[in-house]
């Protein structure tokens, strides 16, 4: 009897280790399948994804959301390997499982419906494809967000409608998608001109030859203007709150990209700089500490463009990394942006003593530049510190 008890205890004791090993293997398979997919090795990714699904199903079952999302990836593999029947079958199962066990009223469900519609449309199953695409659109419209996902859904509705012969509907939804793309990227962006070509096709299919020709000429004009350096910037808005500023984070990145990659003589440099300063003043997504040296630049007409470049650099680092806190890393990256901008533009402004110190330090080696940056770092500013300051507390900023 004692021997049997010992054996049972031994089996129980190794179960946690086995479970950990099983979980590690599942994560490894998932990671490998994702990596292969990103490398466009879709056949091998499909093979590994199926192994991952088998192991995951044994552990959590089909109703678990992690299993459903992995199944979604399997469908993508089938689609990329042109196994459309299996892609559709898998996408339908994803919709059914998620709808029955998780939700039919969130963005993920809308995405799954749209995904199914895309596969069905690729198989020329336009009736069910359009039905699912419009269901996805109707659901996504309830969230009142004209973002990239909304644009993608509108594009798919347009494409499927055009394939089904409803060219007027295709034109309507393509125009709605293009409005979003224009707001996000501008008319002169590749995203806009590439997508506008589909609208041209829909006009032609609908017999609107005059509109198709007019749009064709417009696309060529936009491409030529882009080659000549024309860039669209967002309109300056009143940033009445941090929430409003947050809603324009993507627009801020467009202005930062323009400012840091154009000479001071560029047509829209002041427009971009004005946007950067106003957004920075209102935003809680990027905290900036203005040290004594940066304050001198702010109050010096010759150095002011480089102060704006510093603010742009701080904001860029914060938005790209999702870190609002002002840290040494923020300062170093922002100052390097400002220094690079200075070396490109000092021919227009003349020398700025403070920035020349960095240029000279760098000429002696990167370690000298890093040492000077650390020396001049004004101190950290965290979100908690900002909150306390807003509440009227006195907060000491230290390195």
JSON list of C-alpha atoms in Angstrom, two decimals, residues 59-215:
[
{"chain": "A", "resi": 59, "resn": "UNK", "atom": "CA", "xyz": [-4.77, 21.92, -23.63]},
{"chain": "A", "resi": 60, "resn": "UNK", "atom": "CA", "xyz": [-7.58, 24.53, -23.78]},
{"chain": "A", "resi": 61, "resn": "UNK", "atom": "CA", "xyz": [-10.19, 23.19, -26.22]},
{"chain": "A", "resi": 62, "resn": "UNK", "atom": "CA", "xyz": [-11.80, 24.85, -29.24]},
{"chain": "A", "resi": 63, "resn": "UNK", "atom": "CA", "xyz": [-13.86, 27.40, -27.31]},
{"chain": "A", "resi": 64, "resn": "UNK", "atom": "CA", "xyz": [-10.84, 29.27, -25.94]},
{"chain": "A", "resi": 65, "resn": "UNK", "atom": "CA", "xyz": [-10.03, 32.57, -27.66]},
{"chain": "A", "resi": 66, "resn": "UNK", "atom": "CA", "xyz": [-6.34, 31.69, -28.00]},
{"chain": "A", "resi": 67, "resn": "UNK", "atom": "CA", "xyz": [-7.31, 28.62, -30.02]},
{"chain": "A", "resi": 68, "resn": "UNK", "atom": "CA", "xyz": [-9.70, 30.65, -32.18]},
{"chain": "A", "resi": 69, "resn": "UNK", "atom": "CA", "xyz": [-7.07, 33.28, -33.02]},
{"chain": "A", "resi": 70, "resn": "UNK", "atom": "CA", "xyz": [-4.58, 30.57, -33.88]},
{"chain": "A", "resi": 71, "resn": "UNK", "atom": "CA", "xyz": [-7.21, 29.04, -36.16]},
{"chain": "A", "resi": 72, "resn": "UNK", "atom": "CA", "xyz": [-7.55, 32.46, -37.80]},
{"chain": "A", "resi": 73, "resn": "UNK", "atom": "CA", "xyz": [-3.83, 32.31, -38.60]},
{"chain": "A", "resi": 74, "resn": "UNK", "atom": "CA", "xyz": [-4.27, 28.85, -40.09]},
{"chain": "A", "resi": 75, "resn": "UNK", "atom": "CA", "xyz": [-6.89, 30.30, -42.45]},
{"chain": "A", "resi": 76, "resn": "UNK", "atom": "CA", "xyz": [-4.40, 32.96, -43.53]},
{"chain": "A", "resi": 77, "resn": "UNK", "atom": "CA", "xyz": [-1.89, 30.23, -44.35]},
{"chain": "A", "resi": 78, "resn": "UNK", "atom": "CA", "xyz": [-4.48, 28.40, -46.46]},
{"chain": "A", "resi": 79, "resn": "UNK", "atom": "CA", "xyz": [-5.30, 31.66, -48.24]},
{"chain": "A", "resi": 80, "resn": "UNK", "atom": "CA", "xyz": [-1.65, 32.47, -48.94]},
{"chain": "A", "resi": 81, "resn": "UNK", "atom": "CA", "xyz": [-1.06, 28.96, -50.30]},
{"chain": "A", "resi": 82, "resn": "UNK", "atom": "CA", "xyz": [-4.15, 29.40, -52.54]},
{"chain": "A", "resi": 83, "resn": "UNK", "atom": "CA", "xyz": [-6.15, 26.67, -50.83]},
{"chain": "A", "resi": 84, "resn": "UNK", "atom": "CA", "xyz": [-9.29, 28.79, -50.97]},
{"chain": "A", "resi": 85, "resn": "UNK", "atom": "CA", "xyz": [-11.83, 26.13, -50.01]},
{"chain": "A", "resi": 86, "resn": "UNK", "atom": "CA", "xyz": [-9.91, 25.31, -46.84]},
{"chain": "A", "resi": 87, "resn": "UNK", "atom": "CA", "xyz": [-9.35, 29.01, -46.15]},
{"chain": "A", "resi": 88, "resn": "UNK", "atom": "CA", "xyz": [-13.10, 29.66, -46.36]},
{"chain": "A", "resi": 89, "resn": "UNK", "atom": "CA", "xyz": [-13.96, 26.61, -44.26]},
{"chain": "A", "resi": 90, "resn": "UNK", "atom": "CA", "xyz": [-11.45, 27.67, -41.58]},
{"chain": "A", "resi": 91, "resn": "UNK", "atom": "CA", "xyz": [-12.58, 31.31, -41.59]},
{"chain": "A", "resi": 92, "resn": "UNK", "atom": "CA", "xyz": [-16.22, 30.22, -41.22]},
{"chain": "A", "resi": 93, "resn": "UNK", "atom": "CA", "xyz": [-15.28, 28.04, -38.24]},
{"chain": "A", "resi": 94, "resn": "UNK", "atom": "CA", "xyz": [-13.44, 31.01, -36.70]},
{"chain": "A", "resi": 95, "resn": "UNK", "atom": "CA", "xyz": [-16.56, 33.20, -37.06]},
{"chain": "A", "resi": 96, "resn": "UNK", "atom": "CA", "xyz": [-18.80, 30.49, -35.59]},
{"chain": "A", "resi": 97, "resn": "UNK", "atom": "CA", "xyz": [-16.55, 29.64, -32.64]},
{"chain": "A", "resi": 98, "resn": "UNK", "atom": "CA", "xyz": [-15.86, 33.27, -31.74]},
{"chain": "A", "resi": 99, "resn": "UNK", "atom": "CA", "xyz": [-19.50, 34.29, -32.10]},
{"chain": "A", "resi": 100, "resn": "UNK", "atom": "CA", "xyz": [-20.77, 31.37, -30.02]},
{"chain": "A", "resi": 101, "resn": "UNK", "atom": "CA", "xyz": [-18.15, 31.49, -27.26]},
{"chain": "A", "resi": 102, "resn": "UNK", "atom": "CA", "xyz": [-16.71, 35.03, -27.06]},
{"chain": "A", "resi": 103, "resn": "UNK", "atom": "CA", "xyz": [-18.72, 37.85, -28.66]},
{"chain": "A", "resi": 104, "resn": "UNK", "atom": "CA", "xyz": [-20.63, 39.00, -31.73]},
{"chain": "A", "resi": 105, "resn": "UNK", "atom": "CA", "xyz": [-20.35, 42.65, -30.77]},
{"chain": "A", "resi": 106, "resn": "UNK", "atom": "CA", "xyz": [-16.72, 43.74, -30.89]},
{"chain": "A", "resi": 107, "resn": "UNK", "atom": "CA", "xyz": [-14.13, 44.81, -33.43]},
{"chain": "A", "resi": 108, "resn": "UNK", "atom": "CA", "xyz": [-12.49, 41.39, -33.52]},
{"chain": "A", "resi": 109, "resn": "UNK", "atom": "CA", "xyz": [-15.74, 39.77, -34.63]},
{"chain": "A", "resi": 110, "resn": "UNK", "atom": "CA", "xyz": [-16.12, 42.40, -37.35]},
{"chain": "A", "resi": 111, "resn": "UNK", "atom": "CA", "xyz": [-12.57, 41.63, -38.48]},
{"chain": "A", "resi": 112, "resn": "UNK", "atom": "CA", "xyz": [-13.35, 37.90, -38.61]},
{"chain": "A", "resi": 113, "resn": "UNK", "atom": "CA", "xyz": [-16.46, 38.51, -40.73]},
{"chain": "A", "resi": 114, "resn": "UNK", "atom": "CA", "xyz": [-14.46, 40.75, -43.06]},
{"chain": "A", "resi": 115, "resn": "UNK", "atom": "CA", "xyz": [-11.75, 38.10, -43.30]},
{"chain": "A", "resi": 116, "resn": "UNK", "atom": "CA", "xyz": [-14.30, 35.45, -44.26]},
{"chain": "A", "resi": 117, "resn": "UNK", "atom": "CA", "xyz": [-15.81, 37.81, -46.86]},
{"chain": "A", "resi": 118, "resn": "UNK", "atom": "CA", "xyz": [-12.38, 38.41, -48.40]},
{"chain": "A", "resi": 119, "resn": "UNK", "atom": "CA", "xyz": [-11.79, 34.67, -48.86]},
{"chain": "A", "resi": 120, "resn": "UNK", "atom": "CA", "xyz": [-15.27, 34.11, -50.26]},
{"chain": "A", "resi": 121, "resn": "UNK", "atom": "CA", "xyz": [-14.84, 36.99, -52.69]},
{"chain": "A", "resi": 122, "resn": "UNK", "atom": "CA", "xyz": [-11.53, 35.51, -53.87]},
{"chain": "A", "resi": 123, "resn": "UNK", "atom": "CA", "xyz": [-13.47, 32.34, -54.72]},
{"chain": "A", "resi": 124, "resn": "UNK", "atom": "CA", "xyz": [-16.09, 34.45, -56.60]},
{"chain": "A", "resi": 125, "resn": "UNK", "atom": "CA", "xyz": [-18.72, 33.57, -54.00]},
{"chain": "A", "resi": 126, "resn": "UNK", "atom": "CA", "xyz": [-20.00, 37.11, -54.20]},
{"chain": "A", "resi": 127, "resn": "UNK", "atom": "CA", "xyz": [-23.43, 36.56, -52.61]},
{"chain": "A", "resi": 128, "resn": "UNK", "atom": "CA", "xyz": [-22.26, 35.31, -49.19]},
{"chain": "A", "resi": 129, "resn": "UNK", "atom": "CA", "xyz": [-19.09, 37.43, -49.43]},
{"chain": "A", "resi": 130, "resn": "UNK", "atom": "CA", "xyz": [-21.05, 40.68, -49.78]},
{"chain": "A", "resi": 131, "resn": "UNK", "atom": "CA", "xyz": [-23.42, 39.63, -47.01]},
{"chain": "A", "resi": 132, "resn": "UNK", "atom": "CA", "xyz": [-20.54, 39.03, -44.58]},
{"chain": "A", "resi": 133, "resn": "UNK", "atom": "CA", "xyz": [-18.64, 42.15, -45.66]},
{"chain": "A", "resi": 134, "resn": "UNK", "atom": "CA", "xyz": [-21.72, 44.33, -45.07]},
{"chain": "A", "resi": 135, "resn": "UNK", "atom": "CA", "xyz": [-22.32, 42.66, -41.69]},
{"chain": "A", "resi": 136, "resn": "UNK", "atom": "CA", "xyz": [-18.72, 43.47, -40.76]},
{"chain": "A", "resi": 137, "resn": "UNK", "atom": "CA", "xyz": [-19.19, 47.06, -41.91]},
{"chain": "A", "resi": 138, "resn": "UNK", "atom": "CA", "xyz": [-22.48, 47.52, -40.06]},
{"chain": "A", "resi": 139, "resn": "UNK", "atom": "CA", "xyz": [-20.90, 46.26, -36.85]},
{"chain": "A", "resi": 140, "resn": "UNK", "atom": "CA", "xyz": [-17.74, 48.37, -37.21]},
{"chain": "A", "resi": 141, "resn": "UNK", "atom": "CA", "xyz": [-19.81, 51.49, -37.88]},
{"chain": "A", "resi": 142, "resn": "UNK", "atom": "CA", "xyz": [-21.25, 51.19, -34.36]},
{"chain": "A", "resi": 143, "resn": "UNK", "atom": "CA", "xyz": [-17.81, 52.05, -32.96]},
{"chain": "A", "resi": 144, "resn": "UNK", "atom": "CA", "xyz": [-17.72, 55.40, -34.86]},
{"chain": "A", "resi": 145, "resn": "UNK", "atom": "CA", "xyz": [-14.04, 55.12, -35.80]},
{"chain": "A", "resi": 146, "resn": "UNK", "atom": "CA", "xyz": [-12.81, 56.13, -39.25]},
{"chain": "A", "resi": 147, "resn": "UNK", "atom": "CA", "xyz": [-9.49, 54.37, -38.93]},
{"chain": "A", "resi": 148, "resn": "UNK", "atom": "CA", "xyz": [-7.40, 52.07, -41.11]},
{"chain": "A", "resi": 149, "resn": "UNK", "atom": "CA", "xyz": [-9.55, 49.06, -40.21]},
{"chain": "A", "resi": 150, "resn": "UNK", "atom": "CA", "xyz": [-12.67, 50.89, -41.33]},
{"chain": "A", "resi": 151, "resn": "UNK", "atom": "CA", "xyz": [-10.93, 51.79, -44.59]},
{"chain": "A", "resi": 152, "resn": "UNK", "atom": "CA", "xyz": [-9.98, 48.13, -45.14]},
{"chain": "A", "resi": 153, "resn": "UNK", "atom": "CA", "xyz": [-13.55, 46.96, -44.58]},
{"chain": "A", "resi": 154, "resn": "UNK", "atom": "CA", "xyz": [-14.89, 49.63, -46.97]},
{"chain": "A", "resi": 155, "resn": "UNK", "atom": "CA", "xyz": [-12.31, 48.55, -49.57]},
{"chain": "A", "resi": 156, "resn": "UNK", "atom": "CA", "xyz": [-13.41, 44.92, -49.30]},
{"chain": "A", "resi": 157, "resn": "UNK", "atom": "CA", "xyz": [-17.11, 45.83, -49.59]},
{"chain": "A", "resi": 158, "resn": "UNK", "atom": "CA", "xyz": [-16.26, 47.85, -52.72]},
{"chain": "A", "resi": 159, "resn": "UNK", "atom": "CA", "xyz": [-14.19, 45.08, -54.26]},
{"chain": "A", "resi": 160, "resn": "UNK", "atom": "CA", "xyz": [-16.81, 42.40, -53.62]},
{"chain": "A", "resi": 161, "resn": "UNK", "atom": "CA", "xyz": [-19.67, 44.63, -54.78]},
{"chain": "A", "resi": 162, "resn": "UNK", "atom": "CA", "xyz": [-17.83, 45.36, -58.01]},
{"chain": "A", "resi": 163, "resn": "UNK", "atom": "CA", "xyz": [-17.21, 41.66, -58.56]},
{"chain": "A", "resi": 164, "resn": "UNK", "atom": "CA", "xyz": [-20.92, 40.97, -58.05]},
{"chain": "A", "resi": 165, "resn": "UNK", "atom": "CA", "xyz": [-21.81, 43.58, -60.66]},
{"chain": "A", "resi": 166, "resn": "UNK", "atom": "CA", "xyz": [-23.02, 46.30, -58.31]},
{"chain": "A", "resi": 167, "resn": "UNK", "atom": "CA", "xyz": [-20.59, 48.93, -59.58]},
{"chain": "A", "resi": 168, "resn": "UNK", "atom": "CA", "xyz": [-22.47, 51.87, -58.06]},
{"chain": "A", "resi": 169, "resn": "UNK", "atom": "CA", "xyz": [-22.11, 50.35, -54.59]},
{"chain": "A", "resi": 170, "resn": "UNK", "atom": "CA", "xyz": [-18.43, 49.67, -55.27]},
{"chain": "A", "resi": 171, "resn": "UNK", "atom": "CA", "xyz": [-17.89, 53.33, -56.17]},
{"chain": "A", "resi": 172, "resn": "UNK", "atom": "CA", "xyz": [-19.67, 54.55, -53.03]},
{"chain": "A", "resi": 173, "resn": "UNK", "atom": "CA", "xyz": [-17.64, 52.42, -50.63]},
{"chain": "A", "resi": 174, "resn": "UNK", "atom": "CA", "xyz": [-14.35, 53.04, -52.43]},
{"chain": "A", "resi": 175, "resn": "UNK", "atom": "CA", "xyz": [-14.93, 56.79, -52.11]},
{"chain": "A", "resi": 176, "resn": "UNK", "atom": "CA", "xyz": [-15.59, 56.35, -48.37]},
{"chain": "A", "resi": 177, "resn": "UNK", "atom": "CA", "xyz": [-12.37, 54.36, -48.02]},
{"chain": "A", "resi": 178, "resn": "UNK", "atom": "CA", "xyz": [-10.38, 56.95, -49.95]},
{"chain": "A", "resi": 179, "resn": "UNK", "atom": "CA", "xyz": [-11.68, 59.73, -47.69]},
{"chain": "A", "resi": 180, "resn": "UNK", "atom": "CA", "xyz": [-10.18, 57.90, -44.70]},
{"chain": "A", "resi": 181, "resn": "UNK", "atom": "CA", "xyz": [-6.90, 57.19, -46.49]},
{"chain": "A", "resi": 182, "resn": "UNK", "atom": "CA", "xyz": [-6.63, 60.84, -47.54]},
{"chain": "A", "resi": 183, "resn": "UNK", "atom": "CA", "xyz": [-7.16, 61.96, -43.93]},
{"chain": "A", "resi": 184, "resn": "UNK", "atom": "CA", "xyz": [-4.56, 59.49, -42.67]},
{"chain": "A", "resi": 185, "resn": "UNK", "atom": "CA", "xyz": [-1.84, 59.82, -45.27]},
{"chain": "A", "resi": 186, "resn": "UNK", "atom": "CA", "xyz": [-2.72, 62.68, -47.60]},
{"chain": "A", "resi": 187, "resn": "UNK", "atom": "CA", "xyz": [-3.63, 62.73, -51.29]},
{"chain": "A", "resi": 188, "resn": "UNK", "atom": "CA", "xyz": [0.00, 62.65, -52.35]},
{"chain": "A", "resi": 189, "resn": "UNK", "atom": "CA", "xyz": [0.74, 59.45, -50.48]},
{"chain": "A", "resi": 190, "resn": "UNK", "atom": "CA", "xyz": [1.36, 56.16, -52.27]},
{"chain": "A", "resi": 191, "resn": "UNK", "atom": "CA", "xyz": [-1.42, 54.67, -50.14]},
{"chain": "A", "resi": 192, "resn": "UNK", "atom": "CA", "xyz": [-3.91, 57.11, -51.65]},
{"chain": "A", "resi": 193, "resn": "UNK", "atom": "CA", "xyz": [-2.82, 57.01, -55.30]},
{"chain": "A", "resi": 194, "resn": "UNK", "atom": "CA", "xyz": [-2.53, 53.20, -55.32]},
{"chain": "A", "resi": 195, "resn": "UNK", "atom": "CA", "xyz": [-6.05, 52.81, -53.93]},
{"chain": "A", "resi": 196, "resn": "UNK", "atom": "CA", "xyz": [-7.50, 55.52, -56.19]},
{"chain": "A", "resi": 197, "resn": "UNK", "atom": "CA", "xyz": [-6.57, 53.33, -59.16]},
{"chain": "A", "resi": 198, "resn": "UNK", "atom": "CA", "xyz": [-9.26, 50.86, -58.05]},
{"chain": "A", "resi": 199, "resn": "UNK", "atom": "CA", "xyz": [-11.86, 53.60, -58.04]},
{"chain": "A", "resi": 200, "resn": "UNK", "atom": "CA", "xyz": [-10.83, 54.38, -61.61]},
{"chain": "A", "resi": 201, "resn": "UNK", "atom": "CA", "xyz": [-11.52, 50.73, -62.50]},
{"chain": "A", "resi": 202, "resn": "UNK", "atom": "CA", "xyz": [-14.93, 50.83, -60.82]},
{"chain": "A", "resi": 203, "resn": "UNK", "atom": "CA", "xyz": [-15.85, 53.96, -62.77]},
{"chain": "A", "resi": 204, "resn": "UNK", "atom": "CA", "xyz": [-14.86, 52.21, -65.99]},
{"chain": "A", "resi": 205, "resn": "UNK", "atom": "CA", "xyz": [-16.86, 49.10, -65.08]},
{"chain": "A", "resi": 206, "resn": "UNK", "atom": "CA", "xyz": [-19.85, 51.31, -64.37]},
{"chain": "A", "resi": 207, "resn": "UNK", "atom": "CA", "xyz": [-19.56, 53.00, -67.76]},
{"chain": "A", "resi": 208, "resn": "UNK", "atom": "CA", "xyz": [-18.44, 56.35, -66.26]},
{"chain": "A", "resi": 209, "resn": "UNK", "atom": "CA", "xyz": [-15.63, 56.87, -68.77]},
{"chain": "A", "resi": 210, "resn": "UNK", "atom": "CA", "xyz": [-15.42, 60.63, -68.23]},
{"chain": "A", "resi": 211, "resn": "UNK", "atom": "CA", "xyz": [-14.97, 60.20, -64.44]},
{"chain": "A", "resi": 212, "resn": "UNK", "atom": "CA", "xyz": [-12.44, 57.42, -65.00]},
{"chain": "A", "resi": 213, "resn": "UNK", "atom": "CA", "xyz": [-10.37, 59.60, -67.32]},
{"chain": "A", "resi": 214, "resn": "UNK", "atom": "CA", "xyz": [-10.60, 62.58, -64.97]},
{"chain": "A", "resi": 215, "resn": "UNK", "atom": "CA", "xyz": [-9.45, 60.46, -62.04]}
]
